[in-house]
Tab-separated table of C-alpha atoms in Angstrom:
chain	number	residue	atom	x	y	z
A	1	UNK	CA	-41.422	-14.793	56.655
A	2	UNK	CA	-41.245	-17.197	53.834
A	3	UNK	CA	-37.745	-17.230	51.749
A	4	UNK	CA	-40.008	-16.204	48.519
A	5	UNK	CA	-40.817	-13.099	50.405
A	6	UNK	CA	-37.223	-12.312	51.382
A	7	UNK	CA	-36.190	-13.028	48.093
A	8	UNK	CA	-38.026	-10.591	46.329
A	9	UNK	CA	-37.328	-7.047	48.006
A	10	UNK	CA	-33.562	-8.263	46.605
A	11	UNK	CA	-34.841	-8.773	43.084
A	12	UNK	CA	-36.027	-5.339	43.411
A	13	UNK	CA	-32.910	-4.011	44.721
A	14	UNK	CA	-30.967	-5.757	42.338
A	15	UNK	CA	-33.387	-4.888	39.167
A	16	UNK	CA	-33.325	-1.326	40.227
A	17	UNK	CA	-29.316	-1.149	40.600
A	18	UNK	CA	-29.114	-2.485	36.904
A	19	UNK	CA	-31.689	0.476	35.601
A	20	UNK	CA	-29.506	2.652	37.086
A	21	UNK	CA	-26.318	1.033	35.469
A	22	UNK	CA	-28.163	1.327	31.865
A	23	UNK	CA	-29.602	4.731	32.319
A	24	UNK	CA	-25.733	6.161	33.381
A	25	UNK	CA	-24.330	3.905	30.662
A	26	UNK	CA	-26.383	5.842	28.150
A	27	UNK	CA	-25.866	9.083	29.571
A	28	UNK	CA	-21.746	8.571	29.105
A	29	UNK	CA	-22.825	7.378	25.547
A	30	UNK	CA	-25.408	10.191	24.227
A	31	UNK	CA	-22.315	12.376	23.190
A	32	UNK	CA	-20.536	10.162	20.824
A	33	UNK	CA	-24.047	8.419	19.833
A	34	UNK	CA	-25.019	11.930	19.048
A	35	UNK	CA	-21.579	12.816	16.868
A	36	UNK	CA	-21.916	9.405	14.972
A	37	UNK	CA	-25.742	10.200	14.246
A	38	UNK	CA	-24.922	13.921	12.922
A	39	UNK	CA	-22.111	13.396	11.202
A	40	UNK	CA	-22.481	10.164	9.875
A	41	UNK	CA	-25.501	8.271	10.215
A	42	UNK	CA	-27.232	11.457	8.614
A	43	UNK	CA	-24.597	11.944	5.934
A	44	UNK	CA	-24.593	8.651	4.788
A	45	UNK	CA	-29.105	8.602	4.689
A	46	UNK	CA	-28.676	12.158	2.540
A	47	UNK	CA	-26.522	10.785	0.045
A	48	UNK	CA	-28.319	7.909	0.046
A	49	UNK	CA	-31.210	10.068	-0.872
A	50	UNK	CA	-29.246	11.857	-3.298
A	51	UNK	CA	-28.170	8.411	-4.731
A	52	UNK	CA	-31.851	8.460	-5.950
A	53	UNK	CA	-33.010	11.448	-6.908
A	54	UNK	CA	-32.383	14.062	-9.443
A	55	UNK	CA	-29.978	16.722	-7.322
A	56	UNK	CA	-27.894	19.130	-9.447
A	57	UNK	CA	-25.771	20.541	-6.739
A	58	UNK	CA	-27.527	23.550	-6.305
A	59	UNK	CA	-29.891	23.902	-3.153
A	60	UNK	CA	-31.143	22.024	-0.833
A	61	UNK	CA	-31.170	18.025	-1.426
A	62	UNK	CA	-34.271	17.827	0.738
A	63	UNK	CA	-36.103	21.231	-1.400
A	64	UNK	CA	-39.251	20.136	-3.699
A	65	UNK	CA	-37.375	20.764	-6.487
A	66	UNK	CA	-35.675	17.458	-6.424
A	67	UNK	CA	-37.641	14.463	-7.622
A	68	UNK	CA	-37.300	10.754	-6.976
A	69	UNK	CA	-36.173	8.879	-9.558
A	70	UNK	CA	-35.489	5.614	-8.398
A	71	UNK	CA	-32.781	3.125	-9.779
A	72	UNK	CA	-32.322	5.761	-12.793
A	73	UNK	CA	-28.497	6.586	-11.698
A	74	UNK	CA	-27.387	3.403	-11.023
A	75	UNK	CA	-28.389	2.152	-14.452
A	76	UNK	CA	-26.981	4.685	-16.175
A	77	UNK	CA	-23.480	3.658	-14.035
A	78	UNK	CA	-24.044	-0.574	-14.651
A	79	UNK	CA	-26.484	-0.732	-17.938
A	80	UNK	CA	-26.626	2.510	-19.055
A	81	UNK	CA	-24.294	1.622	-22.365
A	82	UNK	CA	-22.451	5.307	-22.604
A	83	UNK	CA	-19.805	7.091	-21.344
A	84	UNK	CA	-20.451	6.599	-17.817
A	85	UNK	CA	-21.006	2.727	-18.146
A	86	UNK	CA	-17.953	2.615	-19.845
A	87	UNK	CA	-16.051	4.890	-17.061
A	88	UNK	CA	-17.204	2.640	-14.485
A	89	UNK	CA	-16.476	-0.372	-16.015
A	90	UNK	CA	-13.153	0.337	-16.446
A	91	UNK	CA	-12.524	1.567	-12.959
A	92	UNK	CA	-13.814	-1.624	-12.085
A	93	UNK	CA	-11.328	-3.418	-14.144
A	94	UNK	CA	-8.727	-1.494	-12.553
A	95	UNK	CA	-9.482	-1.707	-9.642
A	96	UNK	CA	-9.904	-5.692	-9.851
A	97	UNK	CA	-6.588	-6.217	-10.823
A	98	UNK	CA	-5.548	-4.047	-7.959
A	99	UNK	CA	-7.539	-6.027	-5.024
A	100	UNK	CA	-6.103	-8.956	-6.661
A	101	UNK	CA	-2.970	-8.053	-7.040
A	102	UNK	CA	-2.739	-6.199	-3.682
A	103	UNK	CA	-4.242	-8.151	-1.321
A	104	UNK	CA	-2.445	-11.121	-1.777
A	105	UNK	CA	1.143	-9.460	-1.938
A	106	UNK	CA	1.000	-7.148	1.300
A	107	UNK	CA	-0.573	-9.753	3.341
A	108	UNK	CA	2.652	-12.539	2.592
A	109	UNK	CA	5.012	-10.176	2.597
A	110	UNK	CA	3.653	-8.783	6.374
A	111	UNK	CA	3.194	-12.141	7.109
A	112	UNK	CA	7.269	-12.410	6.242
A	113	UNK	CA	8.245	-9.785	7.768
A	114	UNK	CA	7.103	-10.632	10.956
A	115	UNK	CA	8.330	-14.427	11.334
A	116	UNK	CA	11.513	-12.848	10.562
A	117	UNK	CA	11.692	-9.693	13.492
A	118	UNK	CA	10.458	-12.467	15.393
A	119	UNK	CA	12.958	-14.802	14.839
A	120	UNK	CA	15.299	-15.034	18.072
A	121	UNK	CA	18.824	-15.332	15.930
A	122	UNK	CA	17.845	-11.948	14.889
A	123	UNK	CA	19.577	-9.183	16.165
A	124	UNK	CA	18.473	-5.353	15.997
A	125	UNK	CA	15.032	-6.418	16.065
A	126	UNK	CA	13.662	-2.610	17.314
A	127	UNK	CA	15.536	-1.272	14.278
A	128	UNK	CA	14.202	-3.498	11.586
A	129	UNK	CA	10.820	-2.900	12.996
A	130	UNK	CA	10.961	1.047	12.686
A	131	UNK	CA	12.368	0.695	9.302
A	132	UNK	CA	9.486	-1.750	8.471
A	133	UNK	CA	6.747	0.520	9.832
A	134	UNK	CA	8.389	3.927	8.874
A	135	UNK	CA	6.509	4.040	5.364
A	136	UNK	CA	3.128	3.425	6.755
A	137	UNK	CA	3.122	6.532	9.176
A	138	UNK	CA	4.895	8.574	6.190
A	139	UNK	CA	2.258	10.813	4.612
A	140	UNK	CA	0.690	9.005	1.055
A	141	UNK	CA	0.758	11.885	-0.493
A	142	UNK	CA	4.371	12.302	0.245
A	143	UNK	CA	4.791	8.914	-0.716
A	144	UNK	CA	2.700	9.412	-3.818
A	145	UNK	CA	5.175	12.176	-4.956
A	146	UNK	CA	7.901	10.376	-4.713
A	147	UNK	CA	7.151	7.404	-6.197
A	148	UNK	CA	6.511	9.676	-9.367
A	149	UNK	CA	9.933	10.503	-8.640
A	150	UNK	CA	11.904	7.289	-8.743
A	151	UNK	CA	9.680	5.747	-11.431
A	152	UNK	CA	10.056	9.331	-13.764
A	153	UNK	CA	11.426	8.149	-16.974
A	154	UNK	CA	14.996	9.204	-16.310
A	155	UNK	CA	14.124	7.850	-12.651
A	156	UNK	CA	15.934	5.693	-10.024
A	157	UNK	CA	13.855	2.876	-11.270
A	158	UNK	CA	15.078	3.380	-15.073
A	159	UNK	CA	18.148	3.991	-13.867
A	160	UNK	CA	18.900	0.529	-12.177
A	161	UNK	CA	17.428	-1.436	-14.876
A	162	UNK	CA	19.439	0.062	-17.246
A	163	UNK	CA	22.251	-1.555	-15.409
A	164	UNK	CA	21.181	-4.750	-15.974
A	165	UNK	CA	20.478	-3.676	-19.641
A	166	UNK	CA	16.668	-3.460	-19.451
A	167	UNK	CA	15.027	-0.303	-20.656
A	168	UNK	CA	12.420	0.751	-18.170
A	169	UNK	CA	9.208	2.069	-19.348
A	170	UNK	CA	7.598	5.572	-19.190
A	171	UNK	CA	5.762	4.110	-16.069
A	172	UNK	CA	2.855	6.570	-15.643
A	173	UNK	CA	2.362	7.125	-19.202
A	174	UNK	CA	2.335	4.021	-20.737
A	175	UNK	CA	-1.791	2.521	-20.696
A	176	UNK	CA	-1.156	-1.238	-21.840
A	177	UNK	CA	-1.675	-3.783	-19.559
A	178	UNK	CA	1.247	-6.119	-18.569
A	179	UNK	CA	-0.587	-9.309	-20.218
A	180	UNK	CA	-0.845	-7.150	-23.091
A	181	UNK	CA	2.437	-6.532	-23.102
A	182	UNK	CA	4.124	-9.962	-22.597
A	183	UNK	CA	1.388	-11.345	-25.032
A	184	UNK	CA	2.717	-9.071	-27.549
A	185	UNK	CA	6.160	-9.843	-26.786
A	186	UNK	CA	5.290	-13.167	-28.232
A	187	UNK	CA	3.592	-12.271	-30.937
A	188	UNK	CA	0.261	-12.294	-29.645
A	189	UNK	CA	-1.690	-8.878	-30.984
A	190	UNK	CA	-4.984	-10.011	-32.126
A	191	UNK	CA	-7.619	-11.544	-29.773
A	192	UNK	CA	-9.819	-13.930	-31.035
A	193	UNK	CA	-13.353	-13.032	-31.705
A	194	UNK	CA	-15.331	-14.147	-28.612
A	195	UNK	CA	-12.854	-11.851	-26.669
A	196	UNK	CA	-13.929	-8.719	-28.283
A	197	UNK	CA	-17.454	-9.473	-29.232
A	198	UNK	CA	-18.791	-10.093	-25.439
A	199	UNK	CA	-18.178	-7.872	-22.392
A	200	UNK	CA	-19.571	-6.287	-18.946
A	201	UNK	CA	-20.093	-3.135	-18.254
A	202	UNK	CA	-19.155	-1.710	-21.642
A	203	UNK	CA	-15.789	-2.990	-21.606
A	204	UNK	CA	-15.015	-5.973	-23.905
A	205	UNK	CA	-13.326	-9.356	-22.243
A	206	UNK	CA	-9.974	-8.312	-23.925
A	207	UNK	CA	-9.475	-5.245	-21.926
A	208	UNK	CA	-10.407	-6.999	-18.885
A	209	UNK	CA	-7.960	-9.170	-19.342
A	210	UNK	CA	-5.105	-6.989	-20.280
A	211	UNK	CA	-4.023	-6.762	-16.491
A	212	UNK	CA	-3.319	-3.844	-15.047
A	213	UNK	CA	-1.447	-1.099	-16.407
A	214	UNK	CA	1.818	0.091	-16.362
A	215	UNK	CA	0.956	3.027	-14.246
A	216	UNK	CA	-1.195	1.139	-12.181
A	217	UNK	CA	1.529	-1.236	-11.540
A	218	UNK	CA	3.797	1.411	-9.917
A	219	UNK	CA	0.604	2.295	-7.362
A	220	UNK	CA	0.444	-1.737	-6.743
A	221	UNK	CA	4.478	-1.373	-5.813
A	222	UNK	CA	3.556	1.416	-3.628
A	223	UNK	CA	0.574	0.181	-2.106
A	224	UNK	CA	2.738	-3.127	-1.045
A	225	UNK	CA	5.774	-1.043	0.077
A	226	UNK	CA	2.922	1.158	2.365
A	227	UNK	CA	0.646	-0.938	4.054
A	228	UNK	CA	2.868	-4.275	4.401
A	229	UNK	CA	4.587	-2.663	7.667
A	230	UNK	CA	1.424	-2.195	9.358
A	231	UNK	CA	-0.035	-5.567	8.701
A	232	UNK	CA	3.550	-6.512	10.215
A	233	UNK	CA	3.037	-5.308	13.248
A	234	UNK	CA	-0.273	-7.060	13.632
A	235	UNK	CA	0.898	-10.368	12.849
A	236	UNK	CA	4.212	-9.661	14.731
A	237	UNK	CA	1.624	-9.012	17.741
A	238	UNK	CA	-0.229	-12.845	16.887
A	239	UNK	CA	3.117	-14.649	16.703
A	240	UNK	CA	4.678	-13.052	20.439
A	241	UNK	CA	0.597	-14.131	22.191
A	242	UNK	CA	1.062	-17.823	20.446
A	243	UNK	CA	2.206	-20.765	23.057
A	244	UNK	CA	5.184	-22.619	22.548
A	245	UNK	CA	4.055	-25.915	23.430
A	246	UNK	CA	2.578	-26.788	20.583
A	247	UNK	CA	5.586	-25.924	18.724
A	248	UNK	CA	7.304	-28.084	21.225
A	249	UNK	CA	5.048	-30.857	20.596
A	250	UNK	CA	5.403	-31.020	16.826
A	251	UNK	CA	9.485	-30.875	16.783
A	252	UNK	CA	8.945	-33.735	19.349
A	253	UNK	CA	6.823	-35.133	16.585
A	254	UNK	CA	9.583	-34.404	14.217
A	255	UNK	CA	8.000	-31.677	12.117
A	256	UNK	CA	10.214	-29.692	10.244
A	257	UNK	CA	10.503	-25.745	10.021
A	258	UNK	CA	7.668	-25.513	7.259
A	259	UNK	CA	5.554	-28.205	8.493
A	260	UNK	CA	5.178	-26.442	11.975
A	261	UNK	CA	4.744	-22.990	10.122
A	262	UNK	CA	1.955	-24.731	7.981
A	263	UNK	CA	0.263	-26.632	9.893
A	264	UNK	CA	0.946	-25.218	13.785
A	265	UNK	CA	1.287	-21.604	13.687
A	266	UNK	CA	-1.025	-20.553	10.476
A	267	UNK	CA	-3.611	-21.859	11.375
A	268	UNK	CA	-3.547	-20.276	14.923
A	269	UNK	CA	-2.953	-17.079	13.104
A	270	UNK	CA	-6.473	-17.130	11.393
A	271	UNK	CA	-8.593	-14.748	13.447
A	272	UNK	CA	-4.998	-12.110	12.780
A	273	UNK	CA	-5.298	-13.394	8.782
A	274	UNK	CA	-8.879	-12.364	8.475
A	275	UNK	CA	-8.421	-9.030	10.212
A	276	UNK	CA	-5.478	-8.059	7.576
A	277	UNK	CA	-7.573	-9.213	4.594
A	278	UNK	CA	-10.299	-7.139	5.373
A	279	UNK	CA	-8.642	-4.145	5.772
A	280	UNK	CA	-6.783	-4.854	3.359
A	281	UNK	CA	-9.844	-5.364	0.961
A	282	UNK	CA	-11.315	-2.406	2.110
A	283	UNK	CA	-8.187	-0.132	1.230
A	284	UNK	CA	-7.697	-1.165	-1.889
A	285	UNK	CA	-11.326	-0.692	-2.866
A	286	UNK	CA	-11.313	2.015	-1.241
A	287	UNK	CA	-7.793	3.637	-2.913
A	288	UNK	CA	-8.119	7.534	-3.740
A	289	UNK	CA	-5.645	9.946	-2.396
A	290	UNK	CA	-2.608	8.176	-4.660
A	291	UNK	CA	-4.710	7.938	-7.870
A	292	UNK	CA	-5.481	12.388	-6.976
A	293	UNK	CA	-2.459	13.098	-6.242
A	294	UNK	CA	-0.260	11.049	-8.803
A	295	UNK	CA	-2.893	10.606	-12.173
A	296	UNK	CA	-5.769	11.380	-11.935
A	297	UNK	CA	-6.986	8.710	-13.387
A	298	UNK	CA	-4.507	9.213	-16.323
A	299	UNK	CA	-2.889	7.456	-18.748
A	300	UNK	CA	-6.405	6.512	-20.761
A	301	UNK	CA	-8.419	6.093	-17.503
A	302	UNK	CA	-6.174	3.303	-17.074
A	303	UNK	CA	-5.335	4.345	-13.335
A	304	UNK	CA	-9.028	5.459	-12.823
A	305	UNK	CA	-10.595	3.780	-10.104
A	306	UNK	CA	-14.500	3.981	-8.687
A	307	UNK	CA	-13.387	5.958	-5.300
A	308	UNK	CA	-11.664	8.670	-7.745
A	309	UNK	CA	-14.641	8.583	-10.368
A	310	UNK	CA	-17.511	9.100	-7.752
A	311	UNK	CA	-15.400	11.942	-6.427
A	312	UNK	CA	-15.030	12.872	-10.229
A	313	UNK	CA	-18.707	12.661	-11.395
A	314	UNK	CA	-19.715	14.548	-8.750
A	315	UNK	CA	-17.450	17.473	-7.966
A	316	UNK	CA	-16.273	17.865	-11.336
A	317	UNK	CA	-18.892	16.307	-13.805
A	318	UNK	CA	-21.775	17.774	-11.403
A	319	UNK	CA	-23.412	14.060	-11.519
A	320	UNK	CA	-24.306	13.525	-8.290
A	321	UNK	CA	-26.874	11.162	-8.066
A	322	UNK	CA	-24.294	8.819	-10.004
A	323	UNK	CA	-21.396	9.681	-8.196
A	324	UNK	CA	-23.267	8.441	-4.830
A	325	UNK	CA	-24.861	5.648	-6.551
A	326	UNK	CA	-21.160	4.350	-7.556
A	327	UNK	CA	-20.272	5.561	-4.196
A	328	UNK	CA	-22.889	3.093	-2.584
A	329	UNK	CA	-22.155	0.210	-4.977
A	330	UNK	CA	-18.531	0.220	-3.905
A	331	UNK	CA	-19.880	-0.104	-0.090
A	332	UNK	CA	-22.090	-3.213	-1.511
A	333	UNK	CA	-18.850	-4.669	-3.300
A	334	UNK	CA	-16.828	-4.083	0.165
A	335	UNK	CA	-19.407	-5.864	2.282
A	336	UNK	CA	-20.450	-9.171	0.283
A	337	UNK	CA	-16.515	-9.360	-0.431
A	338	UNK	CA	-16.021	-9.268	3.362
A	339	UNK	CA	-18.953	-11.376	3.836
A	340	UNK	CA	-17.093	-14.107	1.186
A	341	UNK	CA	-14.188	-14.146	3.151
A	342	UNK	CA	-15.379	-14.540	6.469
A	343	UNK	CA	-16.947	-17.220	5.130
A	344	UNK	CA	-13.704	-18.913	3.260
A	345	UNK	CA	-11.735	-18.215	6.798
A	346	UNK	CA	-14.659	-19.587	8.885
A	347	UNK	CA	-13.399	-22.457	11.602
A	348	UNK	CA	-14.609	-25.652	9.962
A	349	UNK	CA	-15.680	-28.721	12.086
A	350	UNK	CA	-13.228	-31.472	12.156
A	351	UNK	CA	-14.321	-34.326	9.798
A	352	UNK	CA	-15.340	-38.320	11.521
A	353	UNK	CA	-12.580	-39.813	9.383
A	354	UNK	CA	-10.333	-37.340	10.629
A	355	UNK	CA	-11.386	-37.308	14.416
A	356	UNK	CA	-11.366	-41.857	14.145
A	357	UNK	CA	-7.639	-40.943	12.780
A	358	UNK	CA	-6.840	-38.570	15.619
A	359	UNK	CA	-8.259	-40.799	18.328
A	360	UNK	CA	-6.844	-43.945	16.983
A	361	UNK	CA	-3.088	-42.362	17.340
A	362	UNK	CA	-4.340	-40.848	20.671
A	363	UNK	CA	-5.109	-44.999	21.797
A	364	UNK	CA	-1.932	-46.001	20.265
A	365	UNK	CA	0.158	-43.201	22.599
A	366	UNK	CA	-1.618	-44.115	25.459
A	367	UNK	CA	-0.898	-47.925	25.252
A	368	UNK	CA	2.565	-47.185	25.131
């Protein structure tokens, strides 16, 4: 008997053991394949399909009654130059100056918060961690109602700054923007011309630039006060897995405290940093329970954002075809933003001229 021939009855063994392995791993799978494909895979293709067509609300989606009508609902949303381009344009606004705003705050101020519980002069480190998390696991709406609260008029807010003789605003009632505001403050009023005159999505390049309001300012104080303890823990979770020999190695180098922060320990920290800008991009497209339970989308739409207005056109205004077509361009926004920074955060290849630098110092140390 040849070795081929032994051989093979093992293949078969072996090929038949794995068929097994695949059939029972899709038997343990079915259920939760099954729950993802009823209620959301076929959730997500029906308002798709509603995205399209002409449903009122009243029947069946799938009845004859409903017709196709294309691309009809999301022009009326982008280039449809009424009330709903307008609406959606500035929820977009708003919520632009809220991902940019955001994003940026709660991820350096997580990042902060955990070099600092993971400092080792530190002492009390599990308390400042629960006190750093608490607001995260408290309820938003709770949150939400207090924060209308302390920034009431006659407030805690108002109250503190009128110690230090500033005279607080009427936060959630007040609709100018904060550029608009300091703009005014020095005498700036009147845009020019090409400001007003051109636009996008029915909103002129004035009010885009007015920056968010004074209402939506308080939700980017809360959403910053909310999410940073989460994001703290995650980067809290990098910084205790990261070695200490390279941190070694660059004090040996004579690096000080921000050089080894910069260059040694943020960039090991990159897969951590992508992970909280994502999610953190995704939330704050993706904000709706403060904006229901605090405004409404109130003062002048100037809290509105396109989470709230699909829910709005289409549970109150009885648009539905628009209120999943804004639905579905916000999960197009969400993905080619992702897709942008996974890009930006992408490991680049070290350059020649900086690999000849690197091994000429590695030649030097080794002659020594």
């Amino acid at each position: 008997m040849t070795a081929a021939t032994t051989r093979a009855p093992r293949r078969a063994r072996s090929s038949g053991i794995r068929r097994g392995e695949a059939a029972a791993g899709w038997i343990f799978t079915l259920p939760v394949v099954l729950i993802l494909g009823v209620f959301l895979l076929v959730p997500v293709l029906m308002a798709l399909w509603v995205s399209v067509s002409d449903w009122t609300g009243r029947g069946s989606p799938l009845s004859s009654s409903v017709s196709f009508v294309g691309l009809d609902n999301y022009a009326a949303v982008t280039s449809g130059g009424g009330l709903a381009e307008r609406d959606f344009g500035t929820a977009m606004r708003n919520n632009v100056w809220y991902v940019v705003l955001v994003v940026p705050l709660q991820t350096a101020l997580s990042l902060l918060l955990a070099v600092l519980v993971n400092g080792a002069a530190l002492r009390g480190k599990g308390f400042f961690r629960t006190a750093f998390y608490f607001p995260s696991v408290t309820s938003s709406v709770a949150i939400t109602v207090l924060w209308l609260f302390l920034f009431s008029t006659n407030g805690v807010v108002n109250r503190v700054l009128s110690y230090a003789g500033v005279a607080g605003p009427n936060w959630f009632n007040e609709p100018r923007g904060v550029i608009h505001h300091a703009l005014a403050a020095i005498g700036v009023t009147r845009p020019a011309g090409a400001l007003t005159e051109g636009g996008m999505l029915g909103i002129s390049w004035w009010d885009w630039l007015a920056g968010p309001s004074v209402a939506m300012s308080a939700f980017i104080l809360m959403a910053v006060f909310t999410t940073s303890g989460t994001f703290m823990l995650l980067f809290l979770a990098a910084l205790q897995n990261l070695g200490g020999d390279v941190q070694e190695a660059a004090m040996v180098d004579g690096a000080g405290a921000w050089q080894r922060f910069w260059r040694v320990t943020l960039p090991q920290l990159r897969p951590t940093l992508f992970t909280v800008l994502t999610l953190g991009l995704i939330g704050c497209w993706q904000v709706f329970e403060q904006i229901y339970t605090g405004t409404q989308g109130g003062p002048s739409k100037t809290t509105l954002t396109p989470a709230y207005l699909s829910y709005h056109a289409a549970f109150r205004s009885q648009e539905w075809g628009q209120g999943s077509a804004i639905a579905f361009i916000l999960f197009a926004i969400i993905v080619v933003m992702t897709l942008v920074q996974r890009w930006a955060l992408r490991e680049r290849p070290v350059s020649r001229r900086r690999m000849r630098m690197y091994e000429g110092v590695a030649r030097r140390g080794g002659a020594r």
